[in-house]
GROMACS .gro file of N, CA, C and O in nm:
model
  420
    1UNK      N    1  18.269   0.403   4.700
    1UNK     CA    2  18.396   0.472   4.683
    1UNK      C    3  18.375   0.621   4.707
    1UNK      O    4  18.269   0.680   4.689
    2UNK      N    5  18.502   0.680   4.754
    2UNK     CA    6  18.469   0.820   4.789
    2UNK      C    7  18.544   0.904   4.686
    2UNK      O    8  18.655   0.885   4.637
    3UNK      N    9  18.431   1.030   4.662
    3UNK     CA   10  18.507   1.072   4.561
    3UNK      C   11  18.555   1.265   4.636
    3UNK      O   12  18.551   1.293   4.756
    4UNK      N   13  18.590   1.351   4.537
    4UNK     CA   14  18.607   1.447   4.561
    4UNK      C   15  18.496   1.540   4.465
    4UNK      O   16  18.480   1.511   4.347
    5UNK      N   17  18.443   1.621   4.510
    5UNK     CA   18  18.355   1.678   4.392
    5UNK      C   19  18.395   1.859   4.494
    5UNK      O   20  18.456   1.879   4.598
    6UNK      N   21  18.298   1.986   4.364
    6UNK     CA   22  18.319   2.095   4.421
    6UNK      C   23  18.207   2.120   4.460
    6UNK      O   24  18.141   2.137   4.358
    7UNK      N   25  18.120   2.137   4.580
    7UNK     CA   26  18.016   2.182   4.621
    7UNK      C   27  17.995   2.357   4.572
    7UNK      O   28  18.064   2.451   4.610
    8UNK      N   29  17.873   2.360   4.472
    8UNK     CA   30  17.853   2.572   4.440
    8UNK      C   31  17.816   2.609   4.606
    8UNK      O   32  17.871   2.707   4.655
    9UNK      N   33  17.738   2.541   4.674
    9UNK     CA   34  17.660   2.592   4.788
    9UNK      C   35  17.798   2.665   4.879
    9UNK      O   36  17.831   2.782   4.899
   10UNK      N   37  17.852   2.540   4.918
   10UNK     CA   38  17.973   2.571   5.000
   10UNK      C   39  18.100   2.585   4.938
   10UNK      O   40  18.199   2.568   5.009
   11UNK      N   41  18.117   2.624   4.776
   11UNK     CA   42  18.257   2.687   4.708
   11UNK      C   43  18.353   2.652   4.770
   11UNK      O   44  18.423   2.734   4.830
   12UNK      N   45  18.380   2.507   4.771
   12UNK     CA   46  18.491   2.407   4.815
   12UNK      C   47  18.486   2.282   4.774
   12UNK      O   48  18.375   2.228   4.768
   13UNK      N   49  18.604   2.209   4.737
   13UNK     CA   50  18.614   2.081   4.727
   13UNK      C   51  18.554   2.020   4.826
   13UNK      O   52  18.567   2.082   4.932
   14UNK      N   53  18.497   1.930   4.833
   14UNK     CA   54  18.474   1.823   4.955
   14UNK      C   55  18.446   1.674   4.942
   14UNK      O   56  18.354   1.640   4.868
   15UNK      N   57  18.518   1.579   5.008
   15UNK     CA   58  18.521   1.454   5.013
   15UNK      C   59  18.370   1.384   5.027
   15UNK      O   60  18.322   1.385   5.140
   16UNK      N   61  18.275   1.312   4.897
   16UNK     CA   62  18.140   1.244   4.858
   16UNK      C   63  18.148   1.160   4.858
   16UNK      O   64  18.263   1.116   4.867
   17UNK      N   65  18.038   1.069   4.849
   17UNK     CA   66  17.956   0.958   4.857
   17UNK      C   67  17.857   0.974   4.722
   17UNK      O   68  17.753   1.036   4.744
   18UNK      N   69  17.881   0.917   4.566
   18UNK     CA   70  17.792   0.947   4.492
   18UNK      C   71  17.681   0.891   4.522
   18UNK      O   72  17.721   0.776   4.536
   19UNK      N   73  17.570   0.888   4.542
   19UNK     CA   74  17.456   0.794   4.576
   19UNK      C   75  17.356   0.765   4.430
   19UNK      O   76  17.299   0.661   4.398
   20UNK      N   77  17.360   0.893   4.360
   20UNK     CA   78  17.291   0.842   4.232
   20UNK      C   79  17.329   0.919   4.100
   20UNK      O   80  17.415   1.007   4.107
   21UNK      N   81  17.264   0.887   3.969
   21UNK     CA   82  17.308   0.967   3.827
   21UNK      C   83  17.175   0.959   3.773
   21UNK      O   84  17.087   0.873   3.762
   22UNK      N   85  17.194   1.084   3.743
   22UNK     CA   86  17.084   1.067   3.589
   22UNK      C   87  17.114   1.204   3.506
   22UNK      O   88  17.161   1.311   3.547
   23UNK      N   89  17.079   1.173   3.403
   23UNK     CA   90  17.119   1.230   3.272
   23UNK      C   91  17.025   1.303   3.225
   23UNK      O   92  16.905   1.274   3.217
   24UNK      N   93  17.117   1.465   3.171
   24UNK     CA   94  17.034   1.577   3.147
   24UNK      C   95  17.063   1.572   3.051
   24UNK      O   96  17.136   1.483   3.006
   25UNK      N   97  16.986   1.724   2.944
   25UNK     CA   98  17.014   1.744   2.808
   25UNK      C   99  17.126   1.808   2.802
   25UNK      O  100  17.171   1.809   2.687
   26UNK      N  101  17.218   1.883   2.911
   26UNK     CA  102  17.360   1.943   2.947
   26UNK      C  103  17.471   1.824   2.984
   26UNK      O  104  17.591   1.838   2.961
   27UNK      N  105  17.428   1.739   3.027
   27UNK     CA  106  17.511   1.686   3.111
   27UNK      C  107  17.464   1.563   3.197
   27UNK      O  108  17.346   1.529   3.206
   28UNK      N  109  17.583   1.494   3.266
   28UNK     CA  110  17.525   1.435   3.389
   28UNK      C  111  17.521   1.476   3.528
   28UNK      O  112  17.624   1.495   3.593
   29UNK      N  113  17.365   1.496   3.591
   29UNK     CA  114  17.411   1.528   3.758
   29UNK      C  115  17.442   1.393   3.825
   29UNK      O  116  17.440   1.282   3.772
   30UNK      N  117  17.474   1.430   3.968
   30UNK     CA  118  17.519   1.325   4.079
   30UNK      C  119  17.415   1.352   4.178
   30UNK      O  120  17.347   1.454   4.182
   31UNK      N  121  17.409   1.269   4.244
   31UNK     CA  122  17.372   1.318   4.381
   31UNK      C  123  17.483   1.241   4.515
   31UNK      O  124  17.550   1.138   4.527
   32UNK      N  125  17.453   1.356   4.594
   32UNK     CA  126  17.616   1.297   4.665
   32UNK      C  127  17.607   1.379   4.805
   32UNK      O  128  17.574   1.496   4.825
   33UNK      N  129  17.638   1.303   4.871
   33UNK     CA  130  17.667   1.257   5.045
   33UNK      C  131  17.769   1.337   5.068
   33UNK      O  132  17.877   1.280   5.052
   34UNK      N  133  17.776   1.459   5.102
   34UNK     CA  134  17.920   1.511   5.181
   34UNK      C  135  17.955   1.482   5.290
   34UNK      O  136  17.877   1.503   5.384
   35UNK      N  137  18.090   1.423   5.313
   35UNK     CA  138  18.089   1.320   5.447
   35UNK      C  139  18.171   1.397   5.567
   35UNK      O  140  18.193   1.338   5.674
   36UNK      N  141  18.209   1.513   5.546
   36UNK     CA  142  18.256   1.598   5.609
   36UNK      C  143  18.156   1.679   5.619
   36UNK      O  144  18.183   1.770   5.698
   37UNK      N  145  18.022   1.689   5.563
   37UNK     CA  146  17.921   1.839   5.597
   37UNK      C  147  17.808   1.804   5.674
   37UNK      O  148  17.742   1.876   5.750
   38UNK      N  149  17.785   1.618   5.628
   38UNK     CA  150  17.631   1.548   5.650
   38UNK      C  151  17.505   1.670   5.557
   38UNK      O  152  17.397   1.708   5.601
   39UNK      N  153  17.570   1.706   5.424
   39UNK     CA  154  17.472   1.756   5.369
   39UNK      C  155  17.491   1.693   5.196
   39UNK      O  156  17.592   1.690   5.125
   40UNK      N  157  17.353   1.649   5.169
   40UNK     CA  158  17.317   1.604   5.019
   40UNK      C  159  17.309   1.747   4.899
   40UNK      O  160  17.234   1.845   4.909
   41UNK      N  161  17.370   1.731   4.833
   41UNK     CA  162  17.393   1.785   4.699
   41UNK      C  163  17.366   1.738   4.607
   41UNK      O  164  17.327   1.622   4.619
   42UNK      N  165  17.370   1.806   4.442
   42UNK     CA  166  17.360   1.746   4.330
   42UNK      C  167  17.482   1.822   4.301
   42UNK      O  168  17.492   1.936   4.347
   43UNK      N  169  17.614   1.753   4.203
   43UNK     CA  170  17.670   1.814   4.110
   43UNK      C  171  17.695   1.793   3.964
   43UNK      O  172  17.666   1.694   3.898
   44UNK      N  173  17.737   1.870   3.937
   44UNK     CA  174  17.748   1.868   3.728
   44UNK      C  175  17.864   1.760   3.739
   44UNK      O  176  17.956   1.743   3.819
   45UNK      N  177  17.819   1.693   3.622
   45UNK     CA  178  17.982   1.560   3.639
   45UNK      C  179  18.089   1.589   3.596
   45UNK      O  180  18.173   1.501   3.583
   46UNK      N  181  18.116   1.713   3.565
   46UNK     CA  182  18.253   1.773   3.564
   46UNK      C  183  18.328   1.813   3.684
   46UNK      O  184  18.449   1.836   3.691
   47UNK      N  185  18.229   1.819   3.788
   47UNK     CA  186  18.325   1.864   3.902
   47UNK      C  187  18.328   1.743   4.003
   47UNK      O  188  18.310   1.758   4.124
   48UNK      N  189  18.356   1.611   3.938
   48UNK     CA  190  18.432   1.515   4.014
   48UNK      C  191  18.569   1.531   4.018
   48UNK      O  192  18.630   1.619   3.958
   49UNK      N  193  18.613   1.452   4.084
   49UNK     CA  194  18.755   1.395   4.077
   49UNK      C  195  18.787   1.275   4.175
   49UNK      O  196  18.729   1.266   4.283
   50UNK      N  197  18.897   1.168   4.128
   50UNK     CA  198  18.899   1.047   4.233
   50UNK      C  199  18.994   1.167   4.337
   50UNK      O  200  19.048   1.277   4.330
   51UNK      N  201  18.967   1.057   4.427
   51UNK     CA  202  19.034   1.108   4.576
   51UNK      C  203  19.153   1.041   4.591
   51UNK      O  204  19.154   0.920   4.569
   52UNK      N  205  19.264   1.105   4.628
   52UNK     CA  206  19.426   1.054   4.587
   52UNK      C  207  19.438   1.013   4.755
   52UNK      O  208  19.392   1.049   4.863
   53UNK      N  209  19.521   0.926   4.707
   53UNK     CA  210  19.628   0.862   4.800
   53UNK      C  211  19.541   0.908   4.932
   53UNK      O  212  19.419   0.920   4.932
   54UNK      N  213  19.651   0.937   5.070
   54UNK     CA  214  19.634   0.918   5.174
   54UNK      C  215  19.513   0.977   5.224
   54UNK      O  216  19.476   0.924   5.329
   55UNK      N  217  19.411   1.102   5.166
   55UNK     CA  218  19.345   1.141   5.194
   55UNK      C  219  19.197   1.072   5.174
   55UNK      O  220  19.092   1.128   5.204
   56UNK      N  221  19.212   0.913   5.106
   56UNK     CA  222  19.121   0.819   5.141
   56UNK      C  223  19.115   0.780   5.275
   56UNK      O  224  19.013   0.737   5.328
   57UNK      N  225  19.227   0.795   5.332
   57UNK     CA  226  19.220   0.726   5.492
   57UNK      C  227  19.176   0.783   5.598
   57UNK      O  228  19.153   0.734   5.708
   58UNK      N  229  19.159   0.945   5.542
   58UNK     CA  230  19.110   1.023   5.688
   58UNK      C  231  18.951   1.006   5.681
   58UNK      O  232  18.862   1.021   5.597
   59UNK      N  233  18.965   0.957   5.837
   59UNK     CA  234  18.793   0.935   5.871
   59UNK      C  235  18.698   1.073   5.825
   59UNK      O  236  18.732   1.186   5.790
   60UNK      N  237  18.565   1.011   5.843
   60UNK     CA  238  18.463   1.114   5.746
   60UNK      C  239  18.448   1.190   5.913
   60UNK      O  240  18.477   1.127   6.015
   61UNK      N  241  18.410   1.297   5.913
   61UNK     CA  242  18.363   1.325   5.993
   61UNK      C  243  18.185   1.360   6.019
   61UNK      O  244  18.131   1.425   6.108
   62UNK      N  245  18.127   1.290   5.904
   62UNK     CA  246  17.990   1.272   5.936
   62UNK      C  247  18.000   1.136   5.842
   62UNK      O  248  18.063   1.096   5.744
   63UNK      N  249  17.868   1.075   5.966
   63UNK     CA  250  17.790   0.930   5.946
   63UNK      C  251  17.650   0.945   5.909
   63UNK      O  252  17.600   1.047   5.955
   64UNK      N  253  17.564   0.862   5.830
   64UNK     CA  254  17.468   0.846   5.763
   64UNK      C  255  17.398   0.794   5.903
   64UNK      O  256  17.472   0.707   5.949
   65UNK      N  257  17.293   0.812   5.980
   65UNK     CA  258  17.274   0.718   6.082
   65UNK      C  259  17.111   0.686   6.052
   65UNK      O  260  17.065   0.753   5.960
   66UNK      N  261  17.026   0.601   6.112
   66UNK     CA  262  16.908   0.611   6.169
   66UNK      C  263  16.846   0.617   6.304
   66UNK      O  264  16.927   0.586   6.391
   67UNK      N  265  16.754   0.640   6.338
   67UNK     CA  266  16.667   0.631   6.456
   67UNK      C  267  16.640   0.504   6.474
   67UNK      O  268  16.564   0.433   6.408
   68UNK      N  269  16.713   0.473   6.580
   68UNK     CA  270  16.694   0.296   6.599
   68UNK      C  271  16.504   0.295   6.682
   68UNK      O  272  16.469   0.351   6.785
   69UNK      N  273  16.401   0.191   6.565
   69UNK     CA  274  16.355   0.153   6.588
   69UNK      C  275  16.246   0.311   6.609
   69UNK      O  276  16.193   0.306   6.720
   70UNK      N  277  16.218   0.401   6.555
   70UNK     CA  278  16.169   0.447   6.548
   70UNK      C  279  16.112   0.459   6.359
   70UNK      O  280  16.161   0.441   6.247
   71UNK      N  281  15.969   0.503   6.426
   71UNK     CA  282  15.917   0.415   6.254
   71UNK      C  283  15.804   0.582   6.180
   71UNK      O  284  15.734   0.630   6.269
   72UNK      N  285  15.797   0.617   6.115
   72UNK     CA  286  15.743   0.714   6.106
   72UNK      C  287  15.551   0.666   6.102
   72UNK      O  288  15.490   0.560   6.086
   73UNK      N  289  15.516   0.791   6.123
   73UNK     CA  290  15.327   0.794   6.189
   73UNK      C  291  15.294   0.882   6.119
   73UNK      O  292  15.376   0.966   6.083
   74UNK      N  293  15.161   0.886   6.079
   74UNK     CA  294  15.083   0.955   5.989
   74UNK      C  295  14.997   0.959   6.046
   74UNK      O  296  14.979   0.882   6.140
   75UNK      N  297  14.891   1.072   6.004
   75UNK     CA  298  14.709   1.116   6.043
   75UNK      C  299  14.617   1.019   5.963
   75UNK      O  300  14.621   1.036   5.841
   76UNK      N  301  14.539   0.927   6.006
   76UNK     CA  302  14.478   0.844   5.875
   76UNK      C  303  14.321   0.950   5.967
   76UNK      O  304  14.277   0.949   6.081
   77UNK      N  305  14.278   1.039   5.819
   77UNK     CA  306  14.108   1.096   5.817
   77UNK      C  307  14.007   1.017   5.769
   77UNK      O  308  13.995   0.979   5.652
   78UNK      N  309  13.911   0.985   5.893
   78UNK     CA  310  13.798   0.850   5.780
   78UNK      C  311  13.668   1.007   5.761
   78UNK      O  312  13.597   1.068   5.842
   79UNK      N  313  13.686   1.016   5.646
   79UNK     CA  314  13.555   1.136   5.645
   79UNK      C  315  13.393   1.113   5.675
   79UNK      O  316  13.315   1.188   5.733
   80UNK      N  317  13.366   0.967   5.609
   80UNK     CA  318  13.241   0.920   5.637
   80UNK      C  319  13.266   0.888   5.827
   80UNK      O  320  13.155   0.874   5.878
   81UNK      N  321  13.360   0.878   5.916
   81UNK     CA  322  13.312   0.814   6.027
   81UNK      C  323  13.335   0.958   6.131
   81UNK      O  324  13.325   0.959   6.254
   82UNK      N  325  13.377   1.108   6.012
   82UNK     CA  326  13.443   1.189   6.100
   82UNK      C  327  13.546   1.146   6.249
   82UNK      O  328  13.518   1.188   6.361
   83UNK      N  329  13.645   1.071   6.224
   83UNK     CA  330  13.703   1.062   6.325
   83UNK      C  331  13.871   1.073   6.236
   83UNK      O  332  13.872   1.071   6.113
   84UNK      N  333  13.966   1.080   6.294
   84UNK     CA  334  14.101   1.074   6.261
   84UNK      C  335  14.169   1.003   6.402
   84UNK      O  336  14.121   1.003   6.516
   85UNK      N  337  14.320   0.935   6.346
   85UNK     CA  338  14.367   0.849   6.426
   85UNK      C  339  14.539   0.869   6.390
   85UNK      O  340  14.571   0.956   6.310
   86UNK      N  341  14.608   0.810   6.433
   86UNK     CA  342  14.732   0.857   6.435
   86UNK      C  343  14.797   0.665   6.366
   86UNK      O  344  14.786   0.556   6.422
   87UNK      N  345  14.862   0.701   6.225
   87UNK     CA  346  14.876   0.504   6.256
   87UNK      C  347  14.980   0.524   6.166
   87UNK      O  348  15.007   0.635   6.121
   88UNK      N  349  15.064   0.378   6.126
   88UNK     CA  350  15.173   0.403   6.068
   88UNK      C  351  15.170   0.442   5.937
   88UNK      O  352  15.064   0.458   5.878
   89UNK      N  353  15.314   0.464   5.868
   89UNK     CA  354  15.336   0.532   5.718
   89UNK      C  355  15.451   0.440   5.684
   89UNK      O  356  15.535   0.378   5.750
   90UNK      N  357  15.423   0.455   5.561
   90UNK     CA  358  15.545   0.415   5.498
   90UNK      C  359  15.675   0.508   5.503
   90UNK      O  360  15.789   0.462   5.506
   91UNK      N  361  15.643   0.657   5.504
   91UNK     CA  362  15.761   0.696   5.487
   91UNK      C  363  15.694   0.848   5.541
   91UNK      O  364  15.584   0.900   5.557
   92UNK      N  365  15.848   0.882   5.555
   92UNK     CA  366  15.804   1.039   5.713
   92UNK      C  367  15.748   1.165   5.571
   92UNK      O  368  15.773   1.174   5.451
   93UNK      N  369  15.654   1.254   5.683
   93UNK     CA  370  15.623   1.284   5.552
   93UNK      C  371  15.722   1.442   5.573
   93UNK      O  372  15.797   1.455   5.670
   94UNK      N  373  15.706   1.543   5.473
   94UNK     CA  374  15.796   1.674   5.486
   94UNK      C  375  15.784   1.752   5.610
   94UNK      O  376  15.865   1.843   5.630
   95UNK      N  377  15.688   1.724   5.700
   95UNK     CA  378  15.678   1.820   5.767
   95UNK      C  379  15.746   1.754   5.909
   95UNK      O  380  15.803   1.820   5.996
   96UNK      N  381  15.728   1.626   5.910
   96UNK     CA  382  15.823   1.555   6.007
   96UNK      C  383  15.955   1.576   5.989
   96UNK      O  384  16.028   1.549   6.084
   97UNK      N  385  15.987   1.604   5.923
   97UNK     CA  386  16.127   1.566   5.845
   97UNK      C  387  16.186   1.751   5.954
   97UNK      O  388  16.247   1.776   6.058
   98UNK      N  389  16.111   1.834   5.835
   98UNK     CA  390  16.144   1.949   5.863
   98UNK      C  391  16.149   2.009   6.022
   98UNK      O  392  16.224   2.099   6.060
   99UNK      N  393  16.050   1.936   6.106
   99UNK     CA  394  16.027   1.980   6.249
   99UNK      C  395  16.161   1.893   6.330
   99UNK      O  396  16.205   1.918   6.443
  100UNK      N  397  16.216   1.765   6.216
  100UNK     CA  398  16.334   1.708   6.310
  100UNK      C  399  16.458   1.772   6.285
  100UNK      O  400  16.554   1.786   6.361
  101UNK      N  401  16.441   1.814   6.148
  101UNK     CA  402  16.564   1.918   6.177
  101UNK      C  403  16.594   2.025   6.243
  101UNK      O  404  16.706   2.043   6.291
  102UNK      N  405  16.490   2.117   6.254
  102UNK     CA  406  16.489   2.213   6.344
  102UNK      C  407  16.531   2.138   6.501
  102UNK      O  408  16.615   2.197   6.568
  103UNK      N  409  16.477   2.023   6.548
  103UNK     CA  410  16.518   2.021   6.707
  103UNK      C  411  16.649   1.976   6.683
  103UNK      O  412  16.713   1.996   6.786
  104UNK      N  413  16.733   1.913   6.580
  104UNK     CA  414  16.841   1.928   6.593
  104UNK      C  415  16.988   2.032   6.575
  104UNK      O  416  17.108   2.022   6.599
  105UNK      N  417  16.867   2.163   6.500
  105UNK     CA  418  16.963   2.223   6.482
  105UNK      C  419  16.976   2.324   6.641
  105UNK      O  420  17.071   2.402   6.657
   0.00000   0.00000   0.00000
């Protein structure tokens, strides 16, 4: 369900995607999908609100996508054989991440 929350970063309402909760000694945060920015936030759970009427129907203008079939790669170091090799990962690590955003920005 899509909600409305106030982004501090970008000091505007904007149409979310909550994706998760967890609970502080203040409060509850969110974490949440802006579907008009394609940027992840956390907000305080006071600055929800449901999303009224017709303005559920306007398309998001950002999609969640993946890299079809592209799988992330890691450096595996064998120290006893001094050699290194390039092989798969479970998961991309920060610096991949960070070098793919840059070629897309």
């Amino acid at each position: 369900q899509v909600y409305v929350v106030f982004s501090e970063e970008l000091q505007c309402w904007c149409r979310a995607l909550v994706e998760s909760v967890w609970h502080q000694a203040d409060g509850c945060q969110l974490g949440c999908f802006l579907v008009d920015y394609a940027k992840y936030c956390s907000v305080a759970s006071e600055n929800i609100r449901v999303l009224a009427g017709a303005f559920a129907k306007i398309p998001y203008r950002a999609k969640k996508c993946r890299l079809y079939c592209t799988k992330p790669l890691t450096l595996h170091i064998d120290y006893c054989e001094n050699t290194a090799k390039i092989g798969p990962a479970k998961r991309w690590d920060t610096a991949a991440i960070q070098h793919f955003r840059k070629l897309l920005e």
